[in-house]
mmCIF file of C-alpha atoms and ligand atoms in Angstrom:
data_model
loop_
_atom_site.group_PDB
_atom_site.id
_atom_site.type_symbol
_atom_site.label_atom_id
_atom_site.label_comp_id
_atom_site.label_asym_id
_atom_site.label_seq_id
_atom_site.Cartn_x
_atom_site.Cartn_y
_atom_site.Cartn_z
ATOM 1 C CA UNK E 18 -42.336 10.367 101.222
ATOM 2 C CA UNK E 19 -40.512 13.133 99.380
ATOM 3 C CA UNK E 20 -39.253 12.048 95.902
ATOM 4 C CA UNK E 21 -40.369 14.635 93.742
ATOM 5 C CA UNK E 22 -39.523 18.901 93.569
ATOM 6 C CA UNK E 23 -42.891 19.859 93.470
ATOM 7 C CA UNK E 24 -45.920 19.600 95.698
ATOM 8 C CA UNK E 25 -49.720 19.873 95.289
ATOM 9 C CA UNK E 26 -51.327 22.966 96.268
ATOM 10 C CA UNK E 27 -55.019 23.773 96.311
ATOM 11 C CA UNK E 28 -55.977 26.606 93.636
ATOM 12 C CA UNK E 29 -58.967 27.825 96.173
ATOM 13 C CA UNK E 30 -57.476 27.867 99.666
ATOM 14 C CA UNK E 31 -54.127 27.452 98.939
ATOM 15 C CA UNK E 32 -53.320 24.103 101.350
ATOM 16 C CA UNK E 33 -50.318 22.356 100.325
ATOM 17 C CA UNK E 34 -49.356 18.744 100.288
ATOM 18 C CA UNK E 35 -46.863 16.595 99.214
ATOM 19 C CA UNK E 36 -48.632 13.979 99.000
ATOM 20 C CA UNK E 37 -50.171 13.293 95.504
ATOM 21 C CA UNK E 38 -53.732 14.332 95.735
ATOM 22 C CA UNK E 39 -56.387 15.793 93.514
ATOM 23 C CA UNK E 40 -58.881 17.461 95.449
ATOM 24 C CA UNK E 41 -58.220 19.040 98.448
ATOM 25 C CA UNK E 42 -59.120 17.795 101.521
ATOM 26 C CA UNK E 43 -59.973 20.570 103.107
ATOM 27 C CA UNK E 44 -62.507 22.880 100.574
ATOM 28 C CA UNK E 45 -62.700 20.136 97.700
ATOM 29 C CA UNK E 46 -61.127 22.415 95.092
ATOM 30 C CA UNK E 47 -58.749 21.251 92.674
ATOM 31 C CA UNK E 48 -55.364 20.879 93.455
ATOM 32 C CA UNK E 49 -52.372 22.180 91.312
ATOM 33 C CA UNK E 50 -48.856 21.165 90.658
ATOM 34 C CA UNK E 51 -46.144 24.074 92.333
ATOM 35 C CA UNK E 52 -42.376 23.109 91.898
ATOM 36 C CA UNK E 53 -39.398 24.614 94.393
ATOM 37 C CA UNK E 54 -36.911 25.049 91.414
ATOM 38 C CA UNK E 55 -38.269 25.983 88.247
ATOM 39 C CA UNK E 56 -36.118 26.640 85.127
ATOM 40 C CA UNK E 57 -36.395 26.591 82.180
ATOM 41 C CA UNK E 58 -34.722 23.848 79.787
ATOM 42 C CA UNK E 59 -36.113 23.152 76.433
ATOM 43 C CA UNK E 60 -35.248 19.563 74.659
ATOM 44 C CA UNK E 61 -35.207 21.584 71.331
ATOM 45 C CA UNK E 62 -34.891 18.275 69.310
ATOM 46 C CA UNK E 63 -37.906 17.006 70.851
ATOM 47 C CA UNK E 64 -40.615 17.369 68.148
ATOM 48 C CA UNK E 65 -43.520 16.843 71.314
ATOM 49 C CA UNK E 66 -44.766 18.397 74.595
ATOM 50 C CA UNK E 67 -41.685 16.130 75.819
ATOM 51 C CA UNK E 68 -39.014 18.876 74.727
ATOM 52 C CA UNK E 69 -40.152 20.751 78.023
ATOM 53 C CA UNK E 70 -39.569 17.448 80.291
ATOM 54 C CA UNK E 71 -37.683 19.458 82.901
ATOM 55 C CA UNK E 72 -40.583 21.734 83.453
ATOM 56 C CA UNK E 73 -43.603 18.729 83.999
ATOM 57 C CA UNK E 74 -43.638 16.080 86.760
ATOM 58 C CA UNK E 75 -40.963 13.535 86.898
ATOM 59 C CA UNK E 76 -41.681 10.418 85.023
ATOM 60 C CA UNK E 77 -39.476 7.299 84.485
ATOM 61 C CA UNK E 78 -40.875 6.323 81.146
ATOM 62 C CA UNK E 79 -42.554 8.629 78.192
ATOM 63 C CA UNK E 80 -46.022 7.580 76.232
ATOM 64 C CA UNK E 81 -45.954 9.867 73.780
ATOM 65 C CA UNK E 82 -47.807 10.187 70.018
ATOM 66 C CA UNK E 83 -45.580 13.184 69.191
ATOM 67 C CA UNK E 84 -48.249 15.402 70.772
ATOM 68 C CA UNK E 85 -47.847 19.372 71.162
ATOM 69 C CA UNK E 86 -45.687 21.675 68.959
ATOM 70 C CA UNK E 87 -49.191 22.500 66.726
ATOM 71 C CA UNK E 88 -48.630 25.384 64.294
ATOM 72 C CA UNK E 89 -50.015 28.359 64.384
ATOM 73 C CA UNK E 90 -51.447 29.620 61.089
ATOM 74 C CA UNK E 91 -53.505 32.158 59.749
ATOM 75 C CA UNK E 92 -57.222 31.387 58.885
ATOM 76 C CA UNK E 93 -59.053 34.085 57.344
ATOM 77 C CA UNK E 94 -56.629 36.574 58.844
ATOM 78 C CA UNK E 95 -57.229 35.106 62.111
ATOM 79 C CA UNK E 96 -54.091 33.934 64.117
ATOM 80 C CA UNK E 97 -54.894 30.440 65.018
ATOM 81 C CA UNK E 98 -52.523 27.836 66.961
ATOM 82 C CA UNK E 99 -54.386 24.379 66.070
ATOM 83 C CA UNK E 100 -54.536 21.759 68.494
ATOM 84 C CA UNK E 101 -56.628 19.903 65.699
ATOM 85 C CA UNK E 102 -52.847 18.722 64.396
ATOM 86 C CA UNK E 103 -52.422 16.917 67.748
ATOM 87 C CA UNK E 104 -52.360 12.902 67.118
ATOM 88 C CA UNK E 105 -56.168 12.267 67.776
ATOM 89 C CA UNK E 106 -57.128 15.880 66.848
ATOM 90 C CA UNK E 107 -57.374 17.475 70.374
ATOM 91 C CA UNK E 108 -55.471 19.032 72.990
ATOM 92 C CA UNK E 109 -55.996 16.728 75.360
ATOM 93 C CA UNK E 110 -53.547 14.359 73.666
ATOM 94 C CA UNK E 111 -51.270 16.859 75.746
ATOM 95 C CA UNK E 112 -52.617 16.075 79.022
ATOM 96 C CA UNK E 113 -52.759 12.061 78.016
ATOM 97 C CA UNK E 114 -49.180 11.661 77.380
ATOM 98 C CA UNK E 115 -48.618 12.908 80.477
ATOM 99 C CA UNK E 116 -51.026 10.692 82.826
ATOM 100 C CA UNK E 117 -49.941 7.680 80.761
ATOM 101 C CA UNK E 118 -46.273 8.203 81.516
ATOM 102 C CA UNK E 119 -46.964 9.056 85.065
ATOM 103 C CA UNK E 120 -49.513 6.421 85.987
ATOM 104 C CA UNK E 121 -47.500 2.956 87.114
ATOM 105 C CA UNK E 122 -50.620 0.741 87.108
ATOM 106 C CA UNK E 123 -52.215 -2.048 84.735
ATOM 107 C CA UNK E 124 -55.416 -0.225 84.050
ATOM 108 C CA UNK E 125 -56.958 2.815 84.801
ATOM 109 C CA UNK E 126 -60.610 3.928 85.882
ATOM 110 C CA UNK E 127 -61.930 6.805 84.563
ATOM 111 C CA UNK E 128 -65.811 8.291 83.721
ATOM 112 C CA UNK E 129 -66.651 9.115 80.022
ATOM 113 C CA UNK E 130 -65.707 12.619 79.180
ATOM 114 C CA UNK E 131 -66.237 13.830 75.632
ATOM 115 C CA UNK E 132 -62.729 13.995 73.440
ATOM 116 C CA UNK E 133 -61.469 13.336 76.754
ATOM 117 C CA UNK E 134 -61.632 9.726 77.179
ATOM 118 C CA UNK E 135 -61.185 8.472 73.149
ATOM 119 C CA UNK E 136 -57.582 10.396 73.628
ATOM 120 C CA UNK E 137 -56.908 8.649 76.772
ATOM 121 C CA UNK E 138 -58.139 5.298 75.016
ATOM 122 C CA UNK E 139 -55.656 5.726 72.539
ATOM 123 C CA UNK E 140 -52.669 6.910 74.956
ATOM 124 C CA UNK E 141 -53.692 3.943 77.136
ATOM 125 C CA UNK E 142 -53.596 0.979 73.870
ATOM 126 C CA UNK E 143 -50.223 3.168 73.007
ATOM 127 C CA UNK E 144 -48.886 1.865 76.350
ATOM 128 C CA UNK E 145 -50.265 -1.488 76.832
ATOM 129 C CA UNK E 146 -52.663 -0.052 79.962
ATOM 130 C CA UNK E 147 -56.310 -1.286 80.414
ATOM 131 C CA UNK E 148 -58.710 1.542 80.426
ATOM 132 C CA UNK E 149 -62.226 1.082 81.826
ATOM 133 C CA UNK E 150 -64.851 3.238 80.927
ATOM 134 C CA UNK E 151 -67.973 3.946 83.168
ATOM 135 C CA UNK E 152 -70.880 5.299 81.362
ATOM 136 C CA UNK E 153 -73.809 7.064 82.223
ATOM 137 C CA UNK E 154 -76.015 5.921 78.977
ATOM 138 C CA UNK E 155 -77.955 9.021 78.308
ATOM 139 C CA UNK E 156 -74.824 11.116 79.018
ATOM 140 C CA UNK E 157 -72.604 9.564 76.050
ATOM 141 C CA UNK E 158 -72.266 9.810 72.375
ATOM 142 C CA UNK E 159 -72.497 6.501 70.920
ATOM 143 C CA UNK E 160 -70.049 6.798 68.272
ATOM 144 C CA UNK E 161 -67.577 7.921 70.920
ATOM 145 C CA UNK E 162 -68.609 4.600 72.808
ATOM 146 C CA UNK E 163 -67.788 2.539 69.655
ATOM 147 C CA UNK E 164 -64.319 4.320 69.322
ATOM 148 C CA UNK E 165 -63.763 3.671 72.708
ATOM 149 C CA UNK E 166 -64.263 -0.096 72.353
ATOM 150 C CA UNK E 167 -62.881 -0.607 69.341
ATOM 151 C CA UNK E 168 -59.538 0.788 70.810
ATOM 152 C CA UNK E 169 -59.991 -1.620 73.257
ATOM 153 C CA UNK E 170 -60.981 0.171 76.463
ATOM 154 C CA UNK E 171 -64.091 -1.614 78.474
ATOM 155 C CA UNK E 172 -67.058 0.272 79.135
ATOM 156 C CA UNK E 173 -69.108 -0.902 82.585
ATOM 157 C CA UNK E 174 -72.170 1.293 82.535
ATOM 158 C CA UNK E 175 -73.538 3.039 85.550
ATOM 159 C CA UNK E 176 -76.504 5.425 86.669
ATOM 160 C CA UNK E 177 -74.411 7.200 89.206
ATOM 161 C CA UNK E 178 -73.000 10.856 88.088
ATOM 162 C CA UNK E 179 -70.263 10.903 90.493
ATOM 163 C CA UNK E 180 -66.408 11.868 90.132
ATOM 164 C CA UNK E 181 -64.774 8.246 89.492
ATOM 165 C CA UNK E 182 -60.926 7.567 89.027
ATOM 166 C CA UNK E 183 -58.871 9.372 86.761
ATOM 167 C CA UNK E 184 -60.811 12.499 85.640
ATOM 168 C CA UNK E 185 -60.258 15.342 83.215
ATOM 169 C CA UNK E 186 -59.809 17.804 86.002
ATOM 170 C CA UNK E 187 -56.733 16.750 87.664
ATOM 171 C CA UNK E 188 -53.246 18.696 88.257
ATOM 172 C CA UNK E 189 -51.444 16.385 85.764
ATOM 173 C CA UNK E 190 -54.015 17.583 82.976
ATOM 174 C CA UNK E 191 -52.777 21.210 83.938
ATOM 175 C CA UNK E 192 -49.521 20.439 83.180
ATOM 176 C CA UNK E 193 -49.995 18.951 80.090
ATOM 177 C CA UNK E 194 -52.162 21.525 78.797
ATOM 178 C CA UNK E 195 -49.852 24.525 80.134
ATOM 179 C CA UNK E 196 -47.096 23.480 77.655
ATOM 180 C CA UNK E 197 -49.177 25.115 75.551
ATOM 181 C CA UNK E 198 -47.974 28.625 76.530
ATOM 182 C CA UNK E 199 -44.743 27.615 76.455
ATOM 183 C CA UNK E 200 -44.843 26.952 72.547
ATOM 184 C CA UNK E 201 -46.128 29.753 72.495
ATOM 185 C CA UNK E 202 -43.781 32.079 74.426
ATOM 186 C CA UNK E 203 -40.672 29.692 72.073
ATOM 187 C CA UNK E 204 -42.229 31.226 68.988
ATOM 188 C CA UNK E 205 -42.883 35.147 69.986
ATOM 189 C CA UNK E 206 -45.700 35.824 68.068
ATOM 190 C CA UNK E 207 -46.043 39.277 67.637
ATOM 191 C CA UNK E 208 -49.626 39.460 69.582
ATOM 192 C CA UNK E 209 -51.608 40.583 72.760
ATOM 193 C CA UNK E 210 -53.954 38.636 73.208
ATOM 194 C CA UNK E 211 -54.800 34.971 73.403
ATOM 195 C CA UNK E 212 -58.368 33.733 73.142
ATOM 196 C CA UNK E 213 -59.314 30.527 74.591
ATOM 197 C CA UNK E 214 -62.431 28.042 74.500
ATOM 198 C CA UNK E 215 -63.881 27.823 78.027
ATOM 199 C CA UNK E 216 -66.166 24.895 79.455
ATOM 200 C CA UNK E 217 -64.672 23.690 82.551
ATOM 201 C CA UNK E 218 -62.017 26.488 82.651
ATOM 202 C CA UNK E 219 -59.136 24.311 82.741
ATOM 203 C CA UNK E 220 -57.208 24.618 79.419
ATOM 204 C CA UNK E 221 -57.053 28.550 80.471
ATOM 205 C CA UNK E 222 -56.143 27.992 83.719
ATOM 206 C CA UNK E 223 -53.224 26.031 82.647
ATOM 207 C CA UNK E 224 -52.575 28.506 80.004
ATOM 208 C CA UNK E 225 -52.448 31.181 82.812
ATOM 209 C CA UNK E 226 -50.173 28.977 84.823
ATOM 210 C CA UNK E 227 -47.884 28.396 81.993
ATOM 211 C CA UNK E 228 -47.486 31.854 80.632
ATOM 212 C CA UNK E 229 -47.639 33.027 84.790
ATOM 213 C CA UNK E 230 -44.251 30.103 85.794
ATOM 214 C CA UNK E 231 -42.394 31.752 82.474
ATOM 215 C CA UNK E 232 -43.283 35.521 83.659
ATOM 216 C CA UNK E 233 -41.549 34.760 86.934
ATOM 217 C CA UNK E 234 -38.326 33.415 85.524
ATOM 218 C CA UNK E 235 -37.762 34.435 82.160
ATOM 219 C CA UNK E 236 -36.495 38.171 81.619
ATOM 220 C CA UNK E 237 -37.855 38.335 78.211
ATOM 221 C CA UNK E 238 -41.138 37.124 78.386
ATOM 222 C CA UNK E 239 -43.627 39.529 77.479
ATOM 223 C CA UNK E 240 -47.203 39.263 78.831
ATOM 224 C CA UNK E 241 -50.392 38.736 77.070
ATOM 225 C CA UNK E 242 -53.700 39.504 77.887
ATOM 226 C CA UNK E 243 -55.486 35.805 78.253
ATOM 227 C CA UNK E 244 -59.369 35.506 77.705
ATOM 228 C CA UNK E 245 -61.218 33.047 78.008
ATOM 229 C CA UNK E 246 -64.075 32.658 76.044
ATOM 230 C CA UNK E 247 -67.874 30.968 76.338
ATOM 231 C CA UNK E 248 -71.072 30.272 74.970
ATOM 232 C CA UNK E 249 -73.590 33.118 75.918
ATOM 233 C CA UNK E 250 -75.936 31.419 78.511
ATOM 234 C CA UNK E 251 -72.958 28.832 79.458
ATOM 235 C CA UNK E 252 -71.954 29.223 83.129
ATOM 236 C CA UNK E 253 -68.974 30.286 84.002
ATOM 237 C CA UNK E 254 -66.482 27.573 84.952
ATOM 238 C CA UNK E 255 -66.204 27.715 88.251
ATOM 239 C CA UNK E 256 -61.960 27.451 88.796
ATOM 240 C CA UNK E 257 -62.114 30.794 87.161
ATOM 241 C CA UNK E 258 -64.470 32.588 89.498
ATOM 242 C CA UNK E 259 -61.216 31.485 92.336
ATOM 243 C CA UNK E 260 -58.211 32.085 89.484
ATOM 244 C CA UNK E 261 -55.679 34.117 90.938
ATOM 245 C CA UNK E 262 -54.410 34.742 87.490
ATOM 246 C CA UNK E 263 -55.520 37.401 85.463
ATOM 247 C CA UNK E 264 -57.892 35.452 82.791
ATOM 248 C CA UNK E 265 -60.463 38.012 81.395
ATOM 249 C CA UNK E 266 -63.808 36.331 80.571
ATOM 250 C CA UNK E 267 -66.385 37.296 77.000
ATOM 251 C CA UNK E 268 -68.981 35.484 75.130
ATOM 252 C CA UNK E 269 -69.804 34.764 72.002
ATOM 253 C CA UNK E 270 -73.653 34.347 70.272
ATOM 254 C CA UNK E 271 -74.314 30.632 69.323
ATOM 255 C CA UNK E 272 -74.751 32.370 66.119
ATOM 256 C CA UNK E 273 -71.460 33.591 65.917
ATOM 257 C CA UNK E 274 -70.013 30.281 66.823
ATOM 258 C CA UNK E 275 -71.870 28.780 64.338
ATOM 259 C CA UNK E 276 -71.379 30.973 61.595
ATOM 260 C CA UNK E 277 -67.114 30.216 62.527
ATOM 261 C CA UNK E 278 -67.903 26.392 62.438
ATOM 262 C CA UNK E 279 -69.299 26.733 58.615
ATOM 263 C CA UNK E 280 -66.125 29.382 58.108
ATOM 264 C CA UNK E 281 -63.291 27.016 59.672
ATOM 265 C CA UNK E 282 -64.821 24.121 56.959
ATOM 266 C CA UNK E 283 -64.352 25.570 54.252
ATOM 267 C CA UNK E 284 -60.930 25.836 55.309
ATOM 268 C CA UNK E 285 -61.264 21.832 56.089
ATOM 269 C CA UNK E 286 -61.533 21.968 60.040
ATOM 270 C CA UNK E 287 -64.733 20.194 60.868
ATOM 271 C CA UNK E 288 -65.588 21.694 65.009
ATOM 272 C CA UNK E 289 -67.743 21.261 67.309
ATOM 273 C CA UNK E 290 -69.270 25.289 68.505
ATOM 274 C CA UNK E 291 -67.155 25.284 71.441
ATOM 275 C CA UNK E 292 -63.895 24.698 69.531
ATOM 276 C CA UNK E 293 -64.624 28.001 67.468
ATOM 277 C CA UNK E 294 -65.718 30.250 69.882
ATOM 278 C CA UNK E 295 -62.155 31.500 70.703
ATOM 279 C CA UNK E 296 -62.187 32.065 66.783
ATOM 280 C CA UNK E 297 -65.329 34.028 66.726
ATOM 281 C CA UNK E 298 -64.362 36.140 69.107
ATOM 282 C CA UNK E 299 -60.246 36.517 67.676
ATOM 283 C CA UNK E 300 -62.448 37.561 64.490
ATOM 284 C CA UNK E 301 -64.548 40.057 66.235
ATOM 285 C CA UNK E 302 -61.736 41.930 67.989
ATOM 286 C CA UNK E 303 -59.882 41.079 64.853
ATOM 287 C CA UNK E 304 -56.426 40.570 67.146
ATOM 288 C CA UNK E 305 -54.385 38.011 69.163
ATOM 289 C CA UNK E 306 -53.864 33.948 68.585
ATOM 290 C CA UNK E 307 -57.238 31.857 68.564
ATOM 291 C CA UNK E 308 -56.660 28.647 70.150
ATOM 292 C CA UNK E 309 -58.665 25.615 68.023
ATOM 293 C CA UNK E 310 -59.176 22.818 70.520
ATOM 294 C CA UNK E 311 -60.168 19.990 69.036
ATOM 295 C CA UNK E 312 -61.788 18.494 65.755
ATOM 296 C CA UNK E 313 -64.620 16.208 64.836
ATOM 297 C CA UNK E 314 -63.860 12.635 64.413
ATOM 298 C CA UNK E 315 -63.816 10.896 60.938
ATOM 299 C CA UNK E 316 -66.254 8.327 60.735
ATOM 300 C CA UNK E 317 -66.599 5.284 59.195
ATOM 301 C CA UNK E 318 -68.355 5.972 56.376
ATOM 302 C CA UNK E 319 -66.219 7.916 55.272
ATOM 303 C CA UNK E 320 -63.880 5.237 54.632
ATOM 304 C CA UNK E 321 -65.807 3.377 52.055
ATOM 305 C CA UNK E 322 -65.405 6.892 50.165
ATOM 306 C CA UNK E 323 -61.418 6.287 50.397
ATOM 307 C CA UNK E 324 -60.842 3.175 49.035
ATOM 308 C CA UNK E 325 -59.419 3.983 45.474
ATOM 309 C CA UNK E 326 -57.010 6.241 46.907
ATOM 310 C CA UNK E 327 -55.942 4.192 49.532
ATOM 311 C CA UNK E 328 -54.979 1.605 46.912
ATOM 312 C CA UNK E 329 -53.313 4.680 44.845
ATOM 313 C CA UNK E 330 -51.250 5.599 48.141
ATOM 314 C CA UNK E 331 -50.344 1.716 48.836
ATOM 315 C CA UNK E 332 -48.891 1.415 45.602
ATOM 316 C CA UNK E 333 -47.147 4.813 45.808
ATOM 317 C CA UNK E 334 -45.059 3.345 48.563
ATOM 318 C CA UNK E 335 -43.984 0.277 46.861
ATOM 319 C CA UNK E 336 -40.600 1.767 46.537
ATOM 320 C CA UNK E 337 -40.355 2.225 50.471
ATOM 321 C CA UNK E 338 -39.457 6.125 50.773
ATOM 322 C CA UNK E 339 -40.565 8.235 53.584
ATOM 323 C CA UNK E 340 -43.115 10.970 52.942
ATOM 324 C CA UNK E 341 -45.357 13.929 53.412
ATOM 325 C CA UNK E 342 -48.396 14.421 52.938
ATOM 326 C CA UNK E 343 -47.473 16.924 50.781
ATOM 327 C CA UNK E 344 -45.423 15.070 48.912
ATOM 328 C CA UNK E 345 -47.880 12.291 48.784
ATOM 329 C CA UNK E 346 -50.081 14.808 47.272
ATOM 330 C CA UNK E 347 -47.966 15.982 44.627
ATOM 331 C CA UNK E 348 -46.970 13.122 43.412
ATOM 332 C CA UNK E 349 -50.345 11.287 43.296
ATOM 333 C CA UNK E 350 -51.405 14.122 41.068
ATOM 334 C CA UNK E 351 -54.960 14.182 40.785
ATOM 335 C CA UNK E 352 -56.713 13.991 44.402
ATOM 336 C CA UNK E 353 -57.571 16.924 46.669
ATOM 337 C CA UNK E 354 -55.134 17.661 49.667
ATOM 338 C CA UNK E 355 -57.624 17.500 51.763
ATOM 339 C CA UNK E 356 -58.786 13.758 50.903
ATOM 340 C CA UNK E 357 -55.046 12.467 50.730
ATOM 341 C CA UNK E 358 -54.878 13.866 54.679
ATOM 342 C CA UNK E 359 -58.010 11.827 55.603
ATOM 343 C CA UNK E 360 -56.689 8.836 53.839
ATOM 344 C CA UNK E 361 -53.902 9.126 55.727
ATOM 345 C CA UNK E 362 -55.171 9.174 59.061
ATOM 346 C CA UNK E 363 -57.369 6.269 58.462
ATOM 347 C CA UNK E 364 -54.199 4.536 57.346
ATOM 348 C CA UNK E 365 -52.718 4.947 60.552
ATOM 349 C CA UNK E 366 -55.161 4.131 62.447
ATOM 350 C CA UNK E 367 -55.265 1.058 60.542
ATOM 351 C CA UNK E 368 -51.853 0.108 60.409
ATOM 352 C CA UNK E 369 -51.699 0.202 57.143
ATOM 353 C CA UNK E 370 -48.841 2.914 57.285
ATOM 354 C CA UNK E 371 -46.322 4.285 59.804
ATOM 355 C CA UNK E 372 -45.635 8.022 60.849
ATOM 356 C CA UNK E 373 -43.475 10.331 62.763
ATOM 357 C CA UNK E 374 -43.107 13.531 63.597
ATOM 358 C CA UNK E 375 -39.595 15.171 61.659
ATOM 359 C CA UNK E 376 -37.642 18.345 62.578
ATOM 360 C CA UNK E 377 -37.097 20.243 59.483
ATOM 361 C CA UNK E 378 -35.587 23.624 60.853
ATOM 362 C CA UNK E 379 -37.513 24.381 63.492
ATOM 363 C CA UNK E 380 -40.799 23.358 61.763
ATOM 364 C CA UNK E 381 -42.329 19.876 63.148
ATOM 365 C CA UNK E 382 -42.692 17.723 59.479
ATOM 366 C CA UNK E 383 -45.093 14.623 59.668
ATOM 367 C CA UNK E 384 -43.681 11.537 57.170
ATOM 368 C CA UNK E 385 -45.461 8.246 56.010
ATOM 369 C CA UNK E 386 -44.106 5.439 55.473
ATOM 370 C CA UNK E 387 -45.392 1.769 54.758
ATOM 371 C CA UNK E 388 -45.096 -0.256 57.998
ATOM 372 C CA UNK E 389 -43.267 -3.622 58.646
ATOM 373 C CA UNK E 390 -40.132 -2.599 56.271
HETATM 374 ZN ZN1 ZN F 419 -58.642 23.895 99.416
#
């Protein structure tokens, strides 16, 4: 059955198939996505990872929360491109639109993984698609476990630590996660380097691929060194140690991650010490684009904190107009920035307002609005 331009292709031993598979069969490494005609076309009204359709997997529909297309900004002089901005405040969002517009079933199994599975959650309630949850109890954060529920995934517990159904390490995550580098290569920064958090290995491994499938067809593309960066004591993932692309590998102190996860807060990014680590170590060779995975959840107390704003905001858009959070700002006139943004997202989340994602120039603009109108 050949429907599709690309095949799957072991990273390790290189065995190909056509059929869709995710480990091979032969060495049980993970299998990648390889296309036979790759070009480049780029959707450039498409504020989302869904402007580069042509270069990702076929799909016949599109689940998407406007993911991708994060800024990059300077924080304390340190280039940083910040997946926090995705929809539920992680890159993964990138590899969840994907899976959700590939996958043709009614539900989906999949084993807790940490930022992981809430973004799937989401993606899957986004497209009407039971998710269940298996759950090794010591192994999970509860307040993860209560997202998860509340967004109406079910969670079946189990003692076994085994790979189960749809997993974080798959080729369609890869693919998601490589568009990455191609935002990147769209907006030439003028850098060498690119520093990125390493765990499993896979975000730089499809950073690699992405930057590696625009080296072999674009004339201007212009290469950067890509380094992926750890904990001190962490192991080393192990896709890495079998790479064939160039990734270069450092570590950073837990102190120096830490001291970056007190630095990035005052600059309102709450992380976990892996999410900083490619900072830390952007600050130490003071050089390159930082890549900021992911952000901490808000909870729910801080909503009780929220509520006389939230009434403010609700009464702000009483005369219907679309905003930004900018805007919202300004014109409430005596709140911090920071508090209307986390009003906002609760809002959302709630229902109580709308947004979407806005091309103004080429900079992606997020606008409110008051739902049902
Ligand atoms: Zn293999």
């Amino acid at each position: 059955m050949k429907s599709e331009n690309y095949k799957f292709k072991c990273i390790k031993c290189g065995y190909e198939t056509e059929k869709e598979t995710f480990f091979c069969p032969k060495c049980g490494g993970l299998m990648q996505i390889v296309y036979d005609d790759f070009k480049w076309i780029v959707n450039s009204n498409t504020p989302s990872i869904w402007r580069y359709r042509c270069m990702l997997p076929r799909s016949w529909k599109i689940i998407t929360m406007n993911e991708g297309l994060t800024p990059i900004k300077r924080i304390n002089g340190i280039l940083s491109k910040l997946e926090t901005n995705n929809p539920t405040g992680v890159y993964t969002d990138r590899a969840s639109s994907l899976l959700l517009s590939l996958f043709n079933h009614n539900f989906i199994e999949t084993i807790y993984e940490e930022d992981f599975t809430i973004s799937l959650s989401h993606y899957a309630r986004k497209a009407g698609v039971k998710l269940k949850v298996k759950v090794i109890p010591d192994q999970a954060d509860p307040q993860d476990l209560i997202i998860i529920a509340r967004l109406g995934s079910e969670i079946l517990f189990t003692e076994k630590n085994d790979k189960y159904g749809l997993v974080y390490e798959n080729p369609y995550t890869i693919e998601g996660l490589k568009t990455i580098s191609y935002e990147i290569y769209e907006t030439k920064p003028k850098v060498d380097k690119i520093y990125v958090p390493a765990q499993s290995g896979i975000l730089v491994y499809a950073i690699a691929k992405g930057f590696q499938e625009l080296k072999e067809i674009r004339n201007d593309f212009k290469e950067y060194e890509i380094i992926a960066v750890k904990l001190r004591y962490a192991n080393l993932p192990d896709i890495l140690n079998y790479s064939k692309y160039k990734i270069k590998i450092s570590e950073v102190s837990s102190k120096d991650a830490l001291e970056s996860i007190i630095d990035l807060s005052k600059k309102g990014l709450n992380l976990k010490p892996l999410a900083s680590v490619a900072y830390s170590m952007a600050k130490i060779e003071s050089d390159g684009i930082a890549i900021i995975t992911g952000k901490r959840r808000i909870y729910m107390s801080d909503a009780i904190k929220y509520t006389e704003l939230r009434k403010d905001i609700i009464n702000l858009f009483s005369d219907n107009k679309k905003r930004t959070a900018y805007e919202i700002w300004n014109d409430l006139g005596k709140y911090s920035l920071k508090g209307v943004y986390k009003s906002l997202i609760m809002m959302v989340n709630s229902g109580e307002l709308c947004e979407d994602f806005m091309l103004k120039g080429q900079r992606k603009i997020k606008v409110y609005w008051k739902c049902n109108d």
